[in-house]
Coordinates of C-alpha atoms and ligand atoms in Angstrom, one line a residue:
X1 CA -2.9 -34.0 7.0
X2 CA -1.3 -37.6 7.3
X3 CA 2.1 -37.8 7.8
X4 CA 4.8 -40.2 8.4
X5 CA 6.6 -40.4 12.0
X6 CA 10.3 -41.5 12.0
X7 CA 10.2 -42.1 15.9
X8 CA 7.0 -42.9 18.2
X9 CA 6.8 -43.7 21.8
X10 CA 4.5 -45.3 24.1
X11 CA 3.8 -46.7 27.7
X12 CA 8.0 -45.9 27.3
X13 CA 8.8 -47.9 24.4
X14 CA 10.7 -46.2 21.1
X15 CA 10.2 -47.5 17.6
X16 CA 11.2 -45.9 14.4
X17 CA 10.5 -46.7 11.0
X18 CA 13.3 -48.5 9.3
X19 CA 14.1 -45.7 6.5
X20 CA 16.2 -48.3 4.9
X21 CA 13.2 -50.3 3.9
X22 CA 11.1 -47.5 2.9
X23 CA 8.7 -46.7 0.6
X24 CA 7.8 -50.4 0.4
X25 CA 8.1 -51.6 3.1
X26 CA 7.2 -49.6 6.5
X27 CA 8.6 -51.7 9.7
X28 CA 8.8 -49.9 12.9
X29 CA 11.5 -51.3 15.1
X30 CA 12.2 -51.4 18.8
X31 CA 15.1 -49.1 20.0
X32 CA 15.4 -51.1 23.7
X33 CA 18.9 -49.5 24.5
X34 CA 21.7 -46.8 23.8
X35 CA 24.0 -49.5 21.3
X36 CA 20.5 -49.8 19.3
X37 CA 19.9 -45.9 18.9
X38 CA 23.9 -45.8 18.2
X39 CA 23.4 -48.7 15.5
X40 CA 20.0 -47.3 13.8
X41 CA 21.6 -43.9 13.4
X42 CA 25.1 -44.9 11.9
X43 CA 23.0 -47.6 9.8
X44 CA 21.1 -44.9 8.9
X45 CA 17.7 -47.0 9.4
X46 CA 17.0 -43.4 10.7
X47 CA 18.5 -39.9 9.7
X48 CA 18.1 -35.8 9.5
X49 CA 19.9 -34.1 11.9
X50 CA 17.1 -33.5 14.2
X51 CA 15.5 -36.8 14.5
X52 CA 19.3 -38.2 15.1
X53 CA 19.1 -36.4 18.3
X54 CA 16.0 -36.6 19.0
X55 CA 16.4 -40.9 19.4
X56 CA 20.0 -40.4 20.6
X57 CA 18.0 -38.3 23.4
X58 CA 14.9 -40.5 23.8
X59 CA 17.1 -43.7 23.9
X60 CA 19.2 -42.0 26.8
X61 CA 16.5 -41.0 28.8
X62 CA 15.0 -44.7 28.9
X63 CA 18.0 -46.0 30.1
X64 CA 18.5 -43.4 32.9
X65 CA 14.5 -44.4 33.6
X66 CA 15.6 -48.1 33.2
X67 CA 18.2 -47.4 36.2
X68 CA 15.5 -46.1 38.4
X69 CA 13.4 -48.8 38.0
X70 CA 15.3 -51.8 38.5
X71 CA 14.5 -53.4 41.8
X72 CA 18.2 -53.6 42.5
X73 CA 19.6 -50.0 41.4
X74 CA 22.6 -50.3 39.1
X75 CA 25.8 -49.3 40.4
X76 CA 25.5 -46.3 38.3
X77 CA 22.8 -45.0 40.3
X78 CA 24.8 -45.6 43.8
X79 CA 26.4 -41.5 43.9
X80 CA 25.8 -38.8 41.6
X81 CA 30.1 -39.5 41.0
X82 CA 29.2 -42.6 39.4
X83 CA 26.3 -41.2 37.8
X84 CA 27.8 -38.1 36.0
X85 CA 30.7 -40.4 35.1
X86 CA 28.1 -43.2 33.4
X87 CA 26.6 -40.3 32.2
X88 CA 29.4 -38.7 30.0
X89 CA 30.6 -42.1 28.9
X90 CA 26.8 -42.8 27.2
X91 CA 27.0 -39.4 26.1
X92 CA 30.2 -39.4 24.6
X93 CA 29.1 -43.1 22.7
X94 CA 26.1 -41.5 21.4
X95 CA 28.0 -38.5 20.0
X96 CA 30.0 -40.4 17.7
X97 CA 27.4 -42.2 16.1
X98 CA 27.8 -39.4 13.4
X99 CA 29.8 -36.8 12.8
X100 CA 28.5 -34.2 10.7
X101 CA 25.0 -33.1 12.0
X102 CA 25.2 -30.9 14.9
X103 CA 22.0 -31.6 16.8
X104 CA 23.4 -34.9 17.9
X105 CA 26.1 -32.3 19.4
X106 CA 24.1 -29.7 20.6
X107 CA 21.3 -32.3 22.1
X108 CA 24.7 -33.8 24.5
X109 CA 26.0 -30.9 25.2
X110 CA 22.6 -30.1 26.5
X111 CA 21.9 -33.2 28.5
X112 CA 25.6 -32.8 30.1
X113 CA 25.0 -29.4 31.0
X114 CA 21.7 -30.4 33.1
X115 CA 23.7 -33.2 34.6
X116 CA 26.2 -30.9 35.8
X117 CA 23.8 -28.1 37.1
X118 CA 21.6 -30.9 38.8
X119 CA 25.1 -31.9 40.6
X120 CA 26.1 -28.1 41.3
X121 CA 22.7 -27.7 42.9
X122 CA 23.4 -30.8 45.4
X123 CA 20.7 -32.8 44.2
X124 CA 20.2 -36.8 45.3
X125 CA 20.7 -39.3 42.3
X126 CA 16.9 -39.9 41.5
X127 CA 16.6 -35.8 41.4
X128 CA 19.3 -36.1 38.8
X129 CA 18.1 -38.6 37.0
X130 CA 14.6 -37.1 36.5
X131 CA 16.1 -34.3 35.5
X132 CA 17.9 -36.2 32.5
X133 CA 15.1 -38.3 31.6
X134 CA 12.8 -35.0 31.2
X135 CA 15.5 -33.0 29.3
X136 CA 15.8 -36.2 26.7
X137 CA 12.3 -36.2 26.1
X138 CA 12.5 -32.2 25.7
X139 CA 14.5 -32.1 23.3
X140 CA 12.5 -34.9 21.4
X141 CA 9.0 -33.1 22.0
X142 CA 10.0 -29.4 21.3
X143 CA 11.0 -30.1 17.3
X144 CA 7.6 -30.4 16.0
X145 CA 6.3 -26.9 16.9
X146 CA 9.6 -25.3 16.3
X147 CA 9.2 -26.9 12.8
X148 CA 5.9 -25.5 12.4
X149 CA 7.3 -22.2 13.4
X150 CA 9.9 -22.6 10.8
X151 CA 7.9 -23.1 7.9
X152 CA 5.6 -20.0 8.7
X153 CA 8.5 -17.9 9.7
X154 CA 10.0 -19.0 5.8
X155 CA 6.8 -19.5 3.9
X156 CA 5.5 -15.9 4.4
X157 CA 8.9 -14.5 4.0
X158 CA 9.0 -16.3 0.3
X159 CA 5.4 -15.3 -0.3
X160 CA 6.4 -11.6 0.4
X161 CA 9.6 -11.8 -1.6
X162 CA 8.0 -12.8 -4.4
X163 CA 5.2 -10.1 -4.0
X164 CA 7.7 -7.5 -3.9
X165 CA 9.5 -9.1 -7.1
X166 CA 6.1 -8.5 -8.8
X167 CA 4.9 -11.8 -8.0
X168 CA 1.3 -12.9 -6.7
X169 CA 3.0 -14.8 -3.4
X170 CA 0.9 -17.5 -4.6
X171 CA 2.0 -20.9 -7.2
X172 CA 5.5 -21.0 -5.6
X173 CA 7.7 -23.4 -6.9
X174 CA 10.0 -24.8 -4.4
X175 CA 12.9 -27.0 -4.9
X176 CA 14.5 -29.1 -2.4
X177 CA 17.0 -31.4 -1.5
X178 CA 17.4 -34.7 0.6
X179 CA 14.3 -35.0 2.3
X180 CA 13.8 -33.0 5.5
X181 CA 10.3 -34.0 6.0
X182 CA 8.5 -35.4 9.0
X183 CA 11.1 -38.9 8.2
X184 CA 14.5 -36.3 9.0
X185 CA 12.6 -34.9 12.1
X186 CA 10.2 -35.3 15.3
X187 CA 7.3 -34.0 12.8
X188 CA 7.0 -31.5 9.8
X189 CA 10.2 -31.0 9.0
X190 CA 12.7 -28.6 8.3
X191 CA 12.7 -27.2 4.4
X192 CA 10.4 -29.5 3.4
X193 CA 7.9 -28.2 6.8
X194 CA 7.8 -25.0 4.5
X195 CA 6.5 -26.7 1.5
X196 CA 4.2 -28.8 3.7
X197 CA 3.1 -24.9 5.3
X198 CA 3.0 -23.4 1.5
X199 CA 0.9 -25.8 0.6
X200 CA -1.5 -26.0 3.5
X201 CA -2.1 -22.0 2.5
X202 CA -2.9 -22.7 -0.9
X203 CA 0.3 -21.0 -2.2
X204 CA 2.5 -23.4 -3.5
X205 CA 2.4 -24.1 -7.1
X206 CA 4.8 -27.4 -7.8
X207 CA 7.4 -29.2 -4.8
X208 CA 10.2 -30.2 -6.9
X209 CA 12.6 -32.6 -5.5
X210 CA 16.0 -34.3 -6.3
X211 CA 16.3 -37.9 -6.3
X212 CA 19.5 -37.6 -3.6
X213 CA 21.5 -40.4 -4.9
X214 CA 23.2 -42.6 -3.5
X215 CA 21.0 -43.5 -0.4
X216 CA 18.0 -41.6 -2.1
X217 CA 16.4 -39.4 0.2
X218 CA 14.5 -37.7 -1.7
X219 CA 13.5 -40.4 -4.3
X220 CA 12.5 -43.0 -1.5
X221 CA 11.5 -40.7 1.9
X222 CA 10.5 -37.3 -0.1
X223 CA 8.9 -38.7 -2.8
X224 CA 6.5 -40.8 -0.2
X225 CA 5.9 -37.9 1.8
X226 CA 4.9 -35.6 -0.8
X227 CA 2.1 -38.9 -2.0
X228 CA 1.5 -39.4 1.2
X229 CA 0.3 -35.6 2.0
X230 CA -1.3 -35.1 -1.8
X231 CA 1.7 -32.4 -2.5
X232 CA 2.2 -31.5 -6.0
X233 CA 5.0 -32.4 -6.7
X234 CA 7.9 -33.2 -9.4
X235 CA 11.0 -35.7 -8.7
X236 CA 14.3 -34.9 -10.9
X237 CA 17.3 -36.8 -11.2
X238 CA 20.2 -35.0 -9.5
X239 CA 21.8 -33.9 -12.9
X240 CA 18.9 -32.1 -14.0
X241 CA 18.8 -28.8 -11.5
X242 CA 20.4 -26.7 -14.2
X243 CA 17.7 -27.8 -17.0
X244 CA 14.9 -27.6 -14.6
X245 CA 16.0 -24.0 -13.8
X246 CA 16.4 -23.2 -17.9
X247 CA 13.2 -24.8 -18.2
X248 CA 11.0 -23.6 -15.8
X249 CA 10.3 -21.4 -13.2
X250 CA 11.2 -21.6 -9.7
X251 CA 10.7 -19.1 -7.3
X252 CA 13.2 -20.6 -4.6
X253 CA 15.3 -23.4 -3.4
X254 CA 14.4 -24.2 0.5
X255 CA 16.8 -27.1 2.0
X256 CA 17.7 -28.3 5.2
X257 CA 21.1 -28.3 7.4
X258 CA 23.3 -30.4 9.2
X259 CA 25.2 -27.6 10.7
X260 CA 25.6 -24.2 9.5
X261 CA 28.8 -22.2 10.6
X262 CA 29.0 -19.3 12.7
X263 CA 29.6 -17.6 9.3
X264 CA 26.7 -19.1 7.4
X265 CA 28.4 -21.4 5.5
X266 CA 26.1 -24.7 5.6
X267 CA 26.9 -28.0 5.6
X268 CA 23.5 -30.2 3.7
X269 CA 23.4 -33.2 2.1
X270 CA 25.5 -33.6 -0.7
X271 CA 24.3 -32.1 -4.2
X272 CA 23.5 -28.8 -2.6
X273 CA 26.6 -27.0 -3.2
X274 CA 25.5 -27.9 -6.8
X275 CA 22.0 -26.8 -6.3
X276 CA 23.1 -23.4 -4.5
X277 CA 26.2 -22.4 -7.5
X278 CA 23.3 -22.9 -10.2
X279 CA 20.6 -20.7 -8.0
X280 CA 23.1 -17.6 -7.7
X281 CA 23.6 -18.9 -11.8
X282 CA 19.9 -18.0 -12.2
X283 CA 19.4 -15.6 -9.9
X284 CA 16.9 -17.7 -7.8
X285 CA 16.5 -17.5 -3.7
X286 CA 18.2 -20.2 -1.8
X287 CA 17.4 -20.4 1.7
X288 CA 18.4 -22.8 4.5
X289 CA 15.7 -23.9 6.9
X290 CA 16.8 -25.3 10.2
X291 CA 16.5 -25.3 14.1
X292 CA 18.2 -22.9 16.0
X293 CA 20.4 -26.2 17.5
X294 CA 22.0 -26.6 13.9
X295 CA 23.8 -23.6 14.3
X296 CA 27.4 -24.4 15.8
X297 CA 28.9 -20.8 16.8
X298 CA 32.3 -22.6 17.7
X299 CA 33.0 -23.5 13.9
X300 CA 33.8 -20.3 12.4
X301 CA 33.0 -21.0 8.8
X302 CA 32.4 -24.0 7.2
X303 CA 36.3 -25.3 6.3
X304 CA 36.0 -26.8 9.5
X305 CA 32.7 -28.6 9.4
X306 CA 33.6 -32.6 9.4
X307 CA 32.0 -34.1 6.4
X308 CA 31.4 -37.8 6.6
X309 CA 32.5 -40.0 4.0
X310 CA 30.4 -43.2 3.6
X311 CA 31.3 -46.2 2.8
X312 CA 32.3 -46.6 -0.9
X313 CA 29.8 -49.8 -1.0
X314 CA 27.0 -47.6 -0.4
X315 CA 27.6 -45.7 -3.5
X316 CA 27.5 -49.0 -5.8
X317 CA 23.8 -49.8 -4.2
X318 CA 20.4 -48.9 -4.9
X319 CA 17.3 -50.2 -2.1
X320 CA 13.6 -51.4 -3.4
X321 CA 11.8 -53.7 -4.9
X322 CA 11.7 -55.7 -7.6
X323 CA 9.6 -54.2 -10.4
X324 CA 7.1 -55.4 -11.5
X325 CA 6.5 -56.1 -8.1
X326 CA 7.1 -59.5 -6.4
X327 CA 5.9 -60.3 -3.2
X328 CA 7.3 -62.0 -0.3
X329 CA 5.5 -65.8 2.3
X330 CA 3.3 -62.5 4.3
X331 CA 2.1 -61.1 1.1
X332 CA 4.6 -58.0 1.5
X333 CA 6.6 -56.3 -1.4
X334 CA 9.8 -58.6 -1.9
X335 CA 13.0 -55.3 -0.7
X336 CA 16.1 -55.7 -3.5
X337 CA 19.4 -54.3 -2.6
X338 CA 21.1 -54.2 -6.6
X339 CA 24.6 -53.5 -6.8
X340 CA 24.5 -51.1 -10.0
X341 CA 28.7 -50.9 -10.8
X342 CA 30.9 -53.7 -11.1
X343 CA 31.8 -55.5 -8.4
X344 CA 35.1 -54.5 -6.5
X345 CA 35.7 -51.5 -8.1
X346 CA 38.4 -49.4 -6.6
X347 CA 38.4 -45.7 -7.0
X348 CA 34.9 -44.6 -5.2
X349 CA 34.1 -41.0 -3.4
X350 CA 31.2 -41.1 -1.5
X351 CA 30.9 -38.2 0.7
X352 CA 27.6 -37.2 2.4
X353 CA 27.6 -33.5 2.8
X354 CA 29.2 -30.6 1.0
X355 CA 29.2 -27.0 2.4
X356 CA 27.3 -24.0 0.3
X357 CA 29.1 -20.8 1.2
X358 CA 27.2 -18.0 2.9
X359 CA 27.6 -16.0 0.0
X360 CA 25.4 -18.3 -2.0
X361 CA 22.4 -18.8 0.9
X362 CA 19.8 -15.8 0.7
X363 CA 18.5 -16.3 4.0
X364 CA 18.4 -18.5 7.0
X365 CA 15.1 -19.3 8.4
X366 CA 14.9 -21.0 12.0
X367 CA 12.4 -21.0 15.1
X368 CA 13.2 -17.3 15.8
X369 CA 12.6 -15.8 11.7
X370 CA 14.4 -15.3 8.8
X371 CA 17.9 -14.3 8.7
X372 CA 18.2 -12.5 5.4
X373 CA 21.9 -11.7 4.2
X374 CA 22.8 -8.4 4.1
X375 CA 23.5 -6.9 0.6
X376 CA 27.1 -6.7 -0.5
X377 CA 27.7 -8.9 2.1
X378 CA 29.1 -12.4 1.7
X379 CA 28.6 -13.9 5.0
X380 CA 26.3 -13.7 7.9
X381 CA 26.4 -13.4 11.5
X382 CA 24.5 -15.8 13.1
X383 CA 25.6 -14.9 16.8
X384 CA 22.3 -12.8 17.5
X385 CA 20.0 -15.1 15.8
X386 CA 20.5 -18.4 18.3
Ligands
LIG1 C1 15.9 -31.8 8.7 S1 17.4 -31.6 7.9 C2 17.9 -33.2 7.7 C3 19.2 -33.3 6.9 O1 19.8 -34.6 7.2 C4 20.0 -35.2 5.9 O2 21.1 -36.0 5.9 P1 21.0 -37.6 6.2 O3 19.8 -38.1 5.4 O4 22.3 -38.2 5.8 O5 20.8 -37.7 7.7 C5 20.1 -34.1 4.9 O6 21.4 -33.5 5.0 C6 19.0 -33.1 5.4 O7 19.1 -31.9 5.0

């Protein structure tokens, strides 16, 4: 089945598709150093928590490789002091690039612990630096089976759920949020890898999606995905998850994660607190599908999960094209940024997150199966699942 790639390498060279541009228009751009991969991701020309880390990691390991081989080393590459202390300092860049998801996180704290074990072992500096530039490209390959193993782990549990609710396991209806496809990840994808896996076993009925306003994941990235595989599918606007539940039938509510608390509470794009209060409203499953890496055991629950606030610009703008379509000198769609509110208006909030409590999330699905909440119990406890 074809899907989209938000990163891809070769003979050492990272593009990604510019996600800002999308669906029109798909451009793959050159990541050449660390201040690129830092730019693309706070730009957002790519997003989803595991692709973030996955180019922060793939960008990282270039340059270490870049180091090694220059005909005259960098000064970096003189000691394994100057290299551990080049290291951190790229690391620590990297890591503020965004604050919320926690793979960015979890992927440098990852790549500083093999630093520091390469060290502790006594290694030379190109020992070190292989091991670096293997361990980025790790934690870059390893997300597209893990997905895969995701959306089994959660697509049978769903299809056995509903079986034991008196259901046929088959013509699920699955809504989602954001878009945590192949575009949010190394491949497959998260939430929406379970609708991809439903679908590839004949037992989704309808993908329904929200539109994810105001940078429109799910409109712009989703929306293309789904066309792109042949999913069926149904887009809503963001204000219409209560009617669509009144309305129709869904068996289950499958989104992604930025970082989900040691408690369970899980921190998503925003407009999934809404999705998850209207689930529990209408008794419907809401699970959370995400690597094992999302899950951050130092944040106890999720009052302490930084949400990032956008700029309040952002908010006021819409990306596409000018309908009916105008095209540009190469024959290619003519991209429209429209500012939709008046201009300089004052009192905006734009954050891009909110946390659904545990109590509201039925089960968390990662790489190692499904973490079902107990009954009567309002939280989880993650600590034995990661
Ligand atoms: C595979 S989960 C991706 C996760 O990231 C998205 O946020 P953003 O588009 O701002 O990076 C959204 O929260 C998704 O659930």
């Amino acid at each position: 089945m074809h899907m989209l790639t938000s990163i891809r390498t070769s003979d050492g060279k990272i593009e990604i598709i510019d996600q800002l541009l999308l669906p029109h228009t798909t451009k793959y751009v050159e990541i050449t150093s660390i201040e690129q991969a830092y730019d693309a991701i706070k730009d957002m020309k790519i997003r989803g928590a595991p692709a973030i880390a996955s180019l922060a990691s793939l960008a990282f390991a270039a340059y270490i490789q870049t180091g090694l081989d220059s005909a005259q080393p960098p000064a970096f590459l003189l000691s394994p002091e100057s290299l551990s202390t080049q290291v951190i300092q790229k690391l620590d860049y990297l890591s503020g690039a965004r604050p919320t998801a926690v793979n960015l996180g979890a992927a440098i704290r990852r790549l500083k612990a093999v630093l520091q074990s390469s060290i502790d072992a006594g290694k030379s500096v190109p020992l070190i630096a292989a091991d670096l530039i293997s361990e980025g490209k790790l934690i870059a390959d390893e997300d597209f089976d893990r997905n895969k193993r995701m959306a089994e782990h959660g697509g049978e549990w769903l299809a056995e759920l509903d079986r034991g609710s008196g259901g046929s396991g088959q013509e699920l209806n699955v809504l989602t949020v954001c878009n945590t496809g192949s575009l949010a990840t190394s491949g497959y994808g998260t939430a929406l890898g379970l609708i991809t896996y439903l679908h590839e076993q004949k037992k989704l009925g309808k993908a329904y999606y929200t539109q994810t306003a105001p940078y429109h994941q799910g409109s712009r990235l989703t929306a293309l995905e789904l066309k792109t595989m042949q999913v069926p599918s149904v887009m809503i606007c963001d204000t219409m998850v209560g009617s669509l539940f009144q309305h129709h039938k869904i068996h289950a509510v499958a989104v992604g994660a930025d970082r989900i608390a040691r408690n369970g509470d899980t921190a998503n794009k925003i407009g999934t607190y809404n999705a998850a209060v209207l689930a529990a409203r209408h008794k419907i499953p809401f699970i959370v599908v995400a690597p094992i890496s999302t899950v951050d055991l130092d944040t106890p629950d999720g009052s302490s999960i930084p949400i990032e606030h956008r700029k309040p610009l952002e908010a006021c703008l819409v990306r596409g094209a000018v309908h009916p379509f105008e095209f540009d000198v190469e024959g290619k769609v003519r991209q429209e940024t429209v500012m939709i509110t008046p201009s300089g208006l004052e009192g905006i909030y734009n954050p891009s997150f909110d946390v659904t409590p545990a109590e509201l999330i039925t089960a968390i699905v990662t790489e190692k199966g499904v973490a079902a909440r107990k009954e009567g119990e309002t939280s989880f406890d993650l600590s034995g699942v990661v």
